[in-house]
Coordinates of C-alpha atoms and ligand atoms in Angstrom, one line a residue:
M23 CA 0.0 0.1 0.2
E24 CA 2.9 2.1 0.8
I25 CA 4.4 1.9 -2.3
I26 CA 1.0 2.1 -4.1
N27 CA 0.8 5.3 -2.4
R28 CA 3.9 6.9 -3.1
F29 CA 3.4 5.8 -6.6
F30 CA 0.2 7.7 -7.1
N31 CA 2.0 10.8 -4.7
I32 CA 4.8 10.8 -7.7
C33 CA 2.7 10.3 -10.7
Y34 CA 0.7 13.8 -9.2
L35 CA 4.2 15.5 -8.1
R36 CA 4.7 15.3 -12.3
L37 CA 1.7 16.5 -13.4
L38 CA 2.0 19.5 -10.8
F39 CA 5.8 20.2 -12.3
L40 CA 5.0 19.0 -16.2
R41 CA 1.8 22.5 -15.3
L42 CA 5.3 25.0 -14.5
F43 CA 7.2 24.0 -16.9
I44 CA 6.5 21.7 -20.2
Y45 CA 9.3 20.6 -22.7
M46 CA 8.5 21.3 -26.3
Q47 CA 11.3 19.3 -27.4
L48 CA 12.6 16.2 -26.7
L49 CA 15.0 13.9 -28.0
I50 CA 15.6 10.8 -26.7
K51 CA 19.3 9.0 -28.5
N52 CA 21.1 5.5 -28.2
I53 CA 17.5 3.6 -28.4
K54 CA 18.6 -0.1 -28.5
G55 CA 15.4 -0.8 -30.0
L56 CA 12.0 1.6 -31.4
I57 CA 9.5 -0.8 -31.7
V58 CA 6.9 -0.4 -33.9
A59 CA 8.6 2.6 -36.2
D60 CA 6.1 2.4 -38.9
N61 CA 6.3 5.4 -41.8
R62 CA 3.6 3.2 -43.8
K63 CA 1.3 4.4 -41.1
A64 CA -0.5 0.7 -41.8
S65 CA -4.4 1.0 -40.0
K66 CA -3.6 -2.5 -39.0
V67 CA -1.7 -5.9 -39.7
S68 CA -3.2 -9.1 -40.5
G69 CA -2.9 -13.0 -41.0
K70 CA 1.4 -13.4 -41.8
G71 CA 1.9 -9.3 -41.2
M72 CA 1.5 -9.7 -37.5
A73 CA 4.5 -11.8 -37.8
L74 CA 6.7 -8.9 -38.4
L75 CA 7.5 -6.5 -36.3
N76 CA 8.5 -3.1 -37.5
K77 CA 11.6 -2.5 -35.8
I78 CA 14.8 0.3 -36.3
S79 CA 18.4 -0.4 -34.0
D80 CA 20.4 2.1 -32.4
A81 CA 17.6 3.9 -33.2
Y82 CA 17.0 8.0 -32.3
V83 CA 13.2 9.5 -31.5
Y84 CA 12.9 13.5 -31.6
I85 CA 9.5 14.8 -30.3
E86 CA 7.9 18.4 -30.8
N87 CA 5.3 19.8 -29.3
G88 CA 3.8 16.7 -27.9
L89 CA 3.9 15.0 -31.4
I90 CA 7.0 12.4 -33.4
S91 CA 8.4 14.8 -35.3
D92 CA 11.7 12.5 -37.0
F93 CA 13.3 9.1 -35.4
G94 CA 15.7 6.9 -37.5
T95 CA 18.9 5.3 -36.6
M96 CA 21.7 7.2 -34.7
S97 CA 24.1 6.9 -38.0
N98 CA 21.3 9.1 -40.1
M99 CA 20.3 11.7 -36.8
P100 CA 20.5 14.9 -37.9
L101 CA 23.8 17.5 -37.2
K102 CA 20.9 19.5 -35.6
L103 CA 20.0 17.4 -33.5
A104 CA 22.9 16.1 -32.1
Q105 CA 23.8 19.7 -31.6
F106 CA 20.5 21.1 -29.7
R107 CA 20.6 21.8 -26.2
F108 CA 19.1 25.1 -24.8
T109 CA 16.3 25.6 -21.7
G110 CA 13.2 23.6 -22.4
N111 CA 14.7 20.9 -24.3
E112 CA 15.1 17.6 -22.5
I113 CA 17.7 14.6 -23.7
I114 CA 17.7 11.0 -22.9
D115 CA 20.1 8.6 -23.4
A116 CA 18.4 5.6 -23.8
S117 CA 21.6 3.2 -24.3
G118 CA 20.6 -0.9 -23.9
K119 CA 17.1 0.2 -23.4
F120 CA 13.7 -0.2 -26.2
V121 CA 11.6 2.3 -26.7
F122 CA 7.6 1.1 -27.0
P123 CA 4.4 3.1 -28.7
S124 CA 2.2 3.1 -25.0
F125 CA -0.5 0.4 -24.8
C126 CA -3.6 0.8 -26.5
D127 CA -6.4 -0.8 -24.2
P128 CA -9.4 -1.2 -26.6
H129 CA -12.2 -2.9 -23.7
T130 CA -12.2 -1.8 -20.6
H131 CA -15.0 -1.0 -17.7
L132 CA -12.0 1.0 -15.1
V133 CA -15.7 3.3 -14.0
F134 CA -16.8 0.9 -11.0
A135 CA -17.4 1.4 -7.9
G136 CA -15.7 -1.4 -4.6
S137 CA -14.7 -4.2 -6.1
R138 CA -16.1 -8.2 -5.6
E139 CA -13.3 -10.3 -3.9
Q140 CA -16.7 -12.1 -2.0
E141 CA -17.3 -13.6 -5.3
F142 CA -13.8 -14.3 -6.7
A143 CA -13.6 -16.6 -3.2
D144 CA -16.9 -17.8 -4.4
R145 CA -16.0 -19.2 -7.5
I146 CA -13.1 -20.6 -6.2
K147 CA -15.3 -22.1 -4.1
G148 CA -17.4 -23.4 -7.2
L149 CA -19.7 -21.4 -8.2
S150 CA -20.2 -20.3 -12.4
Y151 CA -19.6 -16.2 -13.3
E152 CA -23.5 -17.0 -14.6
E153 CA -24.9 -18.6 -11.2
I154 CA -23.0 -15.5 -9.3
A155 CA -25.5 -13.4 -11.6
R156 CA -28.8 -15.2 -11.6
R157 CA -28.3 -14.8 -7.5
G158 CA -28.1 -10.8 -8.4
G159 CA -24.4 -11.1 -8.1
G160 CA -22.0 -10.3 -10.3
I161 CA -23.0 -6.6 -12.4
L162 CA -25.9 -6.2 -10.7
N163 CA -23.7 -6.1 -7.5
S164 CA -21.6 -3.2 -9.3
A165 CA -24.7 -1.2 -10.6
K166 CA -25.4 -1.5 -6.2
K167 CA -22.6 -0.3 -4.9
L168 CA -21.9 2.5 -7.7
H169 CA -25.6 4.0 -7.0
E170 CA -24.3 4.2 -3.8
T171 CA -21.8 5.7 -4.6
T172 CA -21.3 10.1 -5.8
E173 CA -19.7 11.1 -8.3
E174 CA -17.2 12.9 -6.6
E175 CA -16.7 9.4 -5.6
L176 CA -16.7 7.9 -8.3
Y177 CA -14.3 9.8 -10.1
N178 CA -11.9 9.4 -7.1
Q179 CA -11.7 5.8 -7.4
S180 CA -11.8 5.5 -11.3
V181 CA -8.8 8.1 -11.1
K182 CA -6.5 6.1 -9.2
R183 CA -6.8 2.8 -12.2
V184 CA -6.3 5.7 -14.7
Y185 CA -2.7 6.4 -13.0
E186 CA -2.9 3.1 -12.5
I187 CA -2.2 1.7 -16.1
I188 CA -0.5 5.3 -17.3
G189 CA 2.0 4.1 -14.9
M190 CA 1.9 0.3 -16.5
G191 CA 2.2 1.6 -20.1
T192 CA -1.0 2.6 -21.7
G193 CA -1.3 5.5 -23.4
A194 CA -4.5 5.2 -24.6
V195 CA -7.7 3.8 -23.1
E196 CA -11.7 2.8 -24.1
I197 CA -14.3 2.9 -21.0
K198 CA -17.5 1.8 -20.8
S199 CA -20.6 2.2 -19.1
G200 CA -22.8 -0.7 -17.6
Y201 CA -22.8 0.0 -14.4
G202 CA -25.7 2.3 -13.6
L203 CA -28.8 0.3 -15.4
N204 CA -30.9 3.5 -15.5
V205 CA -30.5 6.8 -16.7
N206 CA -29.4 8.9 -13.6
D207 CA -26.5 6.4 -12.8
E208 CA -25.7 5.5 -16.7
L209 CA -25.3 9.5 -17.0
K210 CA -22.8 9.6 -13.7
M211 CA -20.3 7.0 -15.4
L212 CA -20.0 8.6 -18.7
R213 CA -19.8 12.0 -17.0
V214 CA -16.9 10.6 -14.6
I215 CA -15.2 9.0 -17.8
R216 CA -15.4 12.4 -19.7
R217 CA -14.0 14.2 -16.6
I218 CA -10.7 11.9 -17.0
K219 CA -10.8 12.6 -20.0
E220 CA -9.7 16.1 -19.9
S221 CA -8.0 15.6 -16.6
T222 CA -5.4 13.2 -17.2
P223 CA -3.0 12.9 -19.7
I224 CA -4.1 10.2 -21.5
E225 CA -6.3 9.3 -24.6
V226 CA -10.3 8.3 -24.1
R227 CA -12.3 7.7 -25.8
S228 CA -16.2 6.2 -24.6
T229 CA -18.7 3.5 -24.6
F230 CA -22.0 3.6 -23.6
L231 CA -23.0 0.5 -22.7
G232 CA -26.5 0.1 -21.0
A233 CA -27.4 -3.7 -22.3
H234 CA -24.4 -4.8 -19.9
A235 CA -27.3 -7.3 -18.0
I236 CA -30.6 -6.4 -16.9
P237 CA -31.6 -4.7 -13.7
E238 CA -33.4 -6.6 -11.4
E239 CA -37.0 -4.7 -11.0
F240 CA -36.7 -5.4 -14.8
R241 CA -35.7 -9.2 -14.5
N242 CA -40.1 -9.7 -15.6
D243 CA -39.9 -7.5 -17.7
R244 CA -36.9 -7.3 -20.1
E245 CA -38.6 -5.4 -22.5
K246 CA -39.5 -2.1 -20.2
Y247 CA -35.6 -1.6 -19.6
I248 CA -34.9 -2.7 -22.9
G249 CA -37.1 0.0 -24.1
S250 CA -35.5 2.7 -21.7
V251 CA -31.8 1.9 -23.3
I252 CA -33.5 2.9 -26.9
N253 CA -36.0 5.3 -26.2
E254 CA -34.6 7.0 -23.1
M255 CA -30.8 6.7 -21.9
I256 CA -29.7 6.2 -26.3
P257 CA -31.0 10.1 -26.8
V258 CA -29.5 11.8 -23.5
V259 CA -26.5 10.3 -24.1
A260 CA -26.3 11.2 -27.4
S261 CA -27.5 14.7 -27.1
E262 CA -24.9 15.1 -23.5
E263 CA -22.1 14.1 -26.4
L264 CA -21.3 11.3 -23.7
A265 CA -20.2 8.7 -26.1
D266 CA -18.2 7.7 -29.4
F267 CA -19.7 3.5 -28.9
I268 CA -22.3 1.8 -28.1
D269 CA -21.5 -1.9 -27.0
V270 CA -24.4 -4.8 -25.5
F271 CA -23.4 -7.4 -24.0
C272 CA -24.7 -10.3 -26.5
D273 CA -24.4 -13.5 -24.4
T274 CA -26.0 -16.3 -23.4
G275 CA -27.7 -14.8 -19.9
F276 CA -27.7 -11.6 -21.2
F277 CA -29.3 -10.2 -24.3
T278 CA -30.0 -12.1 -27.5
V279 CA -29.1 -11.6 -31.1
D280 CA -32.6 -9.9 -31.6
E281 CA -32.2 -7.7 -29.0
T282 CA -28.9 -6.7 -29.4
E283 CA -29.7 -5.8 -33.1
R284 CA -32.7 -3.7 -32.3
I285 CA -30.1 -1.5 -29.6
L286 CA -27.2 -1.3 -32.3
M287 CA -29.9 0.1 -34.3
A288 CA -30.8 3.3 -31.8
G289 CA -27.1 4.0 -31.5
I290 CA -26.4 4.1 -35.2
K291 CA -29.3 6.5 -35.4
Y292 CA -28.0 8.9 -33.2
G293 CA -24.0 8.6 -34.2
L294 CA -22.6 6.0 -32.2
V295 CA -20.1 3.4 -33.3
P296 CA -21.1 -0.4 -32.7
R297 CA -18.4 -2.6 -31.0
L298 CA -19.5 -5.8 -29.3
H299 CA -19.3 -8.2 -26.1
A300 CA -19.9 -11.5 -27.9
N301 CA -19.1 -14.9 -27.8
E302 CA -17.4 -15.0 -23.9
L303 CA -19.9 -17.6 -22.4
G304 CA -21.9 -19.3 -25.5
N305 CA -21.9 -19.4 -29.1
S306 CA -24.6 -16.2 -29.2
G307 CA -24.2 -15.1 -32.5
G308 CA -23.0 -12.0 -31.3
V309 CA -20.4 -12.1 -33.7
Q310 CA -22.1 -11.9 -36.9
V311 CA -24.6 -9.4 -35.4
G312 CA -21.5 -7.0 -34.8
I313 CA -20.3 -7.6 -38.6
K314 CA -23.2 -6.8 -39.8
Y315 CA -23.4 -3.5 -38.2
N316 CA -20.0 -2.8 -39.0
A317 CA -18.7 -2.9 -35.3
M318 CA -15.3 -1.2 -34.9
S319 CA -14.9 -4.5 -32.5
V320 CA -15.9 -7.8 -31.7
D321 CA -14.5 -8.6 -27.9
H322 CA -14.1 -12.0 -26.3
L323 CA -14.8 -14.5 -28.4
E324 CA -13.6 -17.3 -26.2
C325 CA -16.7 -19.5 -27.8
A326 CA -16.4 -18.6 -31.8
G327 CA -15.5 -21.2 -34.1
D328 CA -14.7 -21.5 -37.7
A329 CA -18.1 -19.9 -38.9
E330 CA -17.1 -16.5 -36.9
I331 CA -14.0 -17.1 -38.2
V332 CA -14.7 -16.8 -42.3
A333 CA -17.7 -14.4 -41.7
L334 CA -14.8 -11.9 -39.7
L335 CA -12.6 -12.6 -43.5
D336 CA -15.1 -10.5 -44.9
S337 CA -15.4 -7.7 -42.5
D338 CA -13.3 -4.8 -41.5
T339 CA -14.4 -5.3 -37.7
M340 CA -11.5 -5.9 -35.9
P341 CA -11.5 -9.3 -33.3
T342 CA -10.0 -8.0 -29.7
L343 CA -9.3 -11.3 -27.3
L344 CA -9.0 -10.2 -23.9
P345 CA -7.1 -13.2 -21.8
G346 CA -6.9 -11.7 -18.6
S347 CA -10.7 -12.1 -18.1
A348 CA -10.8 -16.1 -20.0
L349 CA -7.9 -16.4 -17.3
F350 CA -9.6 -15.3 -13.8
L351 CA -13.0 -16.5 -15.1
G352 CA -11.1 -20.0 -17.0
L353 CA -12.8 -19.6 -19.3
P354 CA -11.1 -21.6 -22.9
D355 CA -8.8 -19.8 -24.2
P356 CA -10.1 -17.4 -27.7
P357 CA -9.0 -19.7 -30.7
A358 CA -6.4 -16.5 -31.6
R359 CA -3.7 -19.4 -33.1
K360 CA -6.6 -20.4 -35.4
M361 CA -7.6 -16.4 -36.3
I362 CA -4.2 -15.2 -37.6
D363 CA -3.3 -18.1 -39.2
A364 CA -6.7 -18.1 -41.3
G365 CA -5.2 -14.4 -42.2
L366 CA -7.3 -12.4 -39.9
P367 CA -5.9 -9.2 -37.4
V368 CA -6.4 -9.6 -33.8
A369 CA -5.9 -7.1 -31.1
L370 CA -5.7 -7.9 -27.4
A371 CA -7.2 -5.6 -24.6
S372 CA -7.2 -5.9 -20.4
D373 CA -11.3 -6.0 -19.8
Y374 CA -10.1 -4.1 -17.0
N375 CA -13.2 -4.9 -14.5
P376 CA -14.2 -5.7 -10.8
G377 CA -15.5 -9.6 -11.6
S378 CA -13.6 -10.8 -14.9
S379 CA -10.6 -8.8 -14.8
P380 CA -9.4 -7.0 -12.0
S381 CA -6.4 -5.9 -13.7
G382 CA -5.3 -3.3 -16.7
N383 CA -1.6 -4.6 -16.8
M384 CA -1.1 -4.6 -20.9
K385 CA 2.0 -6.0 -20.1
L386 CA 0.6 -8.6 -18.6
I387 CA -2.4 -9.3 -21.2
M388 CA 0.8 -9.9 -23.5
S389 CA 2.5 -12.7 -21.6
L390 CA -0.9 -14.6 -21.4
G391 CA -1.6 -13.8 -25.5
C392 CA 2.3 -15.7 -25.8
I393 CA 1.2 -18.0 -23.0
K394 CA -2.0 -19.1 -23.3
L395 CA -3.2 -17.4 -27.1
K396 CA 0.4 -19.4 -28.4
M397 CA 0.8 -16.2 -29.7
I398 CA 4.5 -15.1 -31.0
P399 CA 6.0 -11.5 -29.1
E400 CA 5.9 -10.1 -32.4
E401 CA 2.5 -10.9 -32.7
V402 CA 1.3 -9.7 -28.8
I403 CA 3.1 -6.1 -29.7
N404 CA 1.2 -6.0 -32.9
A405 CA -1.7 -6.4 -30.6
V406 CA -1.7 -4.4 -28.3
T407 CA -0.5 -1.2 -30.1
I408 CA -1.3 -0.6 -33.3
N409 CA -4.1 -3.5 -34.0
S410 CA -5.3 -2.1 -30.5
A411 CA -5.1 1.0 -31.7
N412 CA -7.1 0.3 -34.8
A413 CA -9.9 -1.4 -32.6
M414 CA -10.8 1.5 -30.8
G415 CA -10.5 3.8 -34.1
I416 CA -7.4 6.0 -32.7
S417 CA -4.6 4.1 -35.4
E418 CA -4.3 7.3 -37.7
T419 CA -2.9 8.9 -34.9
H420 CA -1.8 6.3 -32.1
G421 CA -0.6 2.6 -31.9
S422 CA 2.9 3.1 -33.6
I423 CA 6.1 5.3 -33.8
A424 CA 5.3 7.4 -37.1
K425 CA 6.0 11.2 -37.8
G426 CA 3.0 12.9 -37.2
K427 CA 1.5 11.0 -34.5
V428 CA 0.8 11.8 -30.8
A429 CA 4.3 11.0 -29.0
N430 CA 2.9 8.9 -26.5
M431 CA 5.8 6.1 -25.7
F432 CA 7.7 4.5 -23.0
I433 CA 11.6 3.1 -22.3
T434 CA 12.3 0.3 -21.0
K435 CA 14.4 -0.7 -18.4
E436 CA 18.1 -2.0 -20.0
I437 CA 16.4 -5.5 -21.2
P438 CA 18.4 -7.9 -23.6
S439 CA 15.8 -8.3 -26.3
Y440 CA 12.0 -7.4 -26.5
N441 CA 11.1 -10.8 -25.8
Y442 CA 12.4 -10.1 -22.7
F443 CA 9.5 -7.8 -21.9
P444 CA 6.5 -10.5 -22.2
Y445 CA 8.9 -13.1 -21.0
A446 CA 10.1 -11.3 -18.0
Y447 CA 5.7 -11.9 -16.8
G448 CA 6.2 -10.6 -13.3
S449 CA 8.2 -7.7 -13.5
N450 CA 8.2 -4.3 -14.0
L451 CA 10.2 -2.8 -16.8
I452 CA 8.6 0.2 -17.4
D453 CA 11.7 3.0 -16.7
T454 CA 10.1 5.9 -18.6
I455 CA 6.9 7.5 -20.0
I456 CA 6.2 10.0 -22.4
L457 CA 2.6 10.3 -23.7
K458 CA 1.2 13.8 -25.9
G459 CA 5.1 14.7 -25.4
Q460 CA 5.8 14.8 -22.2
L461 CA 7.5 13.2 -19.7
I462 CA 5.0 11.8 -16.8
L463 CA 7.4 9.2 -15.1
Ligands
NIG29 O1 -16.1 -8.0 -20.3 N1 -18.9 -9.5 -20.4 C1 -19.6 -8.6 -19.4 N2 -18.4 -7.6 -19.1 C2 -17.9 -7.7 -18.0 C3 -17.9 -8.3 -17.0 C4 -18.3 -7.3 -15.9 C5 -18.4 -7.7 -14.4 O2 -18.2 -9.4 -14.1 O3 -18.6 -6.6 -13.8 C6 -16.7 -8.3 -18.6 O4 -15.8 -9.6 -18.5
FE30 FE1 -15.7 -6.4 -20.7

């Protein structure tokens, strides 16, 4: 606890410091390996392309006014950069270290109240996730806690998680509502997400997930709740511009394909872009309905089979896998290898939430991608950077080291190779964090 408190204090102090002293230029030189350096600005990599990692050895990156201005090999570094040294500039020597683009985490529920470790213990004793949900635990348990928490307190709890993931290398995050389950509490969550967007250096995209579960009081009239999502919540969320995306938990025991379709259509009418929770607990038809409505991503996919892979091959929808929740709930692993071998792109996300994945550690997600999903290190690096930027619609500006992109990156500690990064799955290997061109830690 002491260490965590000290970490947050350092973050806050550093941010305070930044307000007084902002670097206009930043040069990182002698980088052992600059990873996902791609001036072709590919918006995603698929199939065999996922095993190819764009990288430069003995490299530099030059950052100006928050953007990546130049990069290349040290032997080609322009003389003016080698010579520049005046107030307001910062030079970092990254000898022995690697520079990665910051992680993009395209699926989280990190705005929540309290925690659910009792359910964790109950599952160890034998109850299933669905059984706990049927007894009014799970998402409904978080909804109850959130209802009893003020907006200010919800912000305070959630912003700590944001600084926690910033400290673990994440530079862009998608955050969902879905623990409100009534107009007021869904709006409360979305306003907290907006405040996080305005008050922290991380890039945020926001998703309305009113259709996360049917609340207790509507158990015998689910149609009434779905009507409220469509006719009350979506219009006000859209008119207050509180969300970029609309999501539905389309799965066994939650929302059917038909219901999902109606909710997505209502969202689209109000300018919200679809993304879906699909095929986590059963072969729900979620992948196909997501593709039908041009979803930016379909997420989870533990229960996806050959038909889903074929359907995805014919679409622009990004399959986003969440190995943290599969691990935590003891679900079968999603078929990442089959997908990539069939030619699909794959993105990875943390699913940071209190019930199925109480961690936003994207470095651990990389390791799980390798260990559990049998992805090679090059594939997981692409899956947590450029492909996950694509899954949240920001690959034009984030997800790789390219001229003109936002300068979001981290410098590792001294490590022998980039394979070491997912290999040392329990070690914190991040030394320095740069977001929007500013030194954060
Ligand atoms: O992505 N699957 C649905 N929603 C979350 C879990 C939410 C919860 O249990 O609180 C997920 O796993
Ligand atoms: Fe989720």
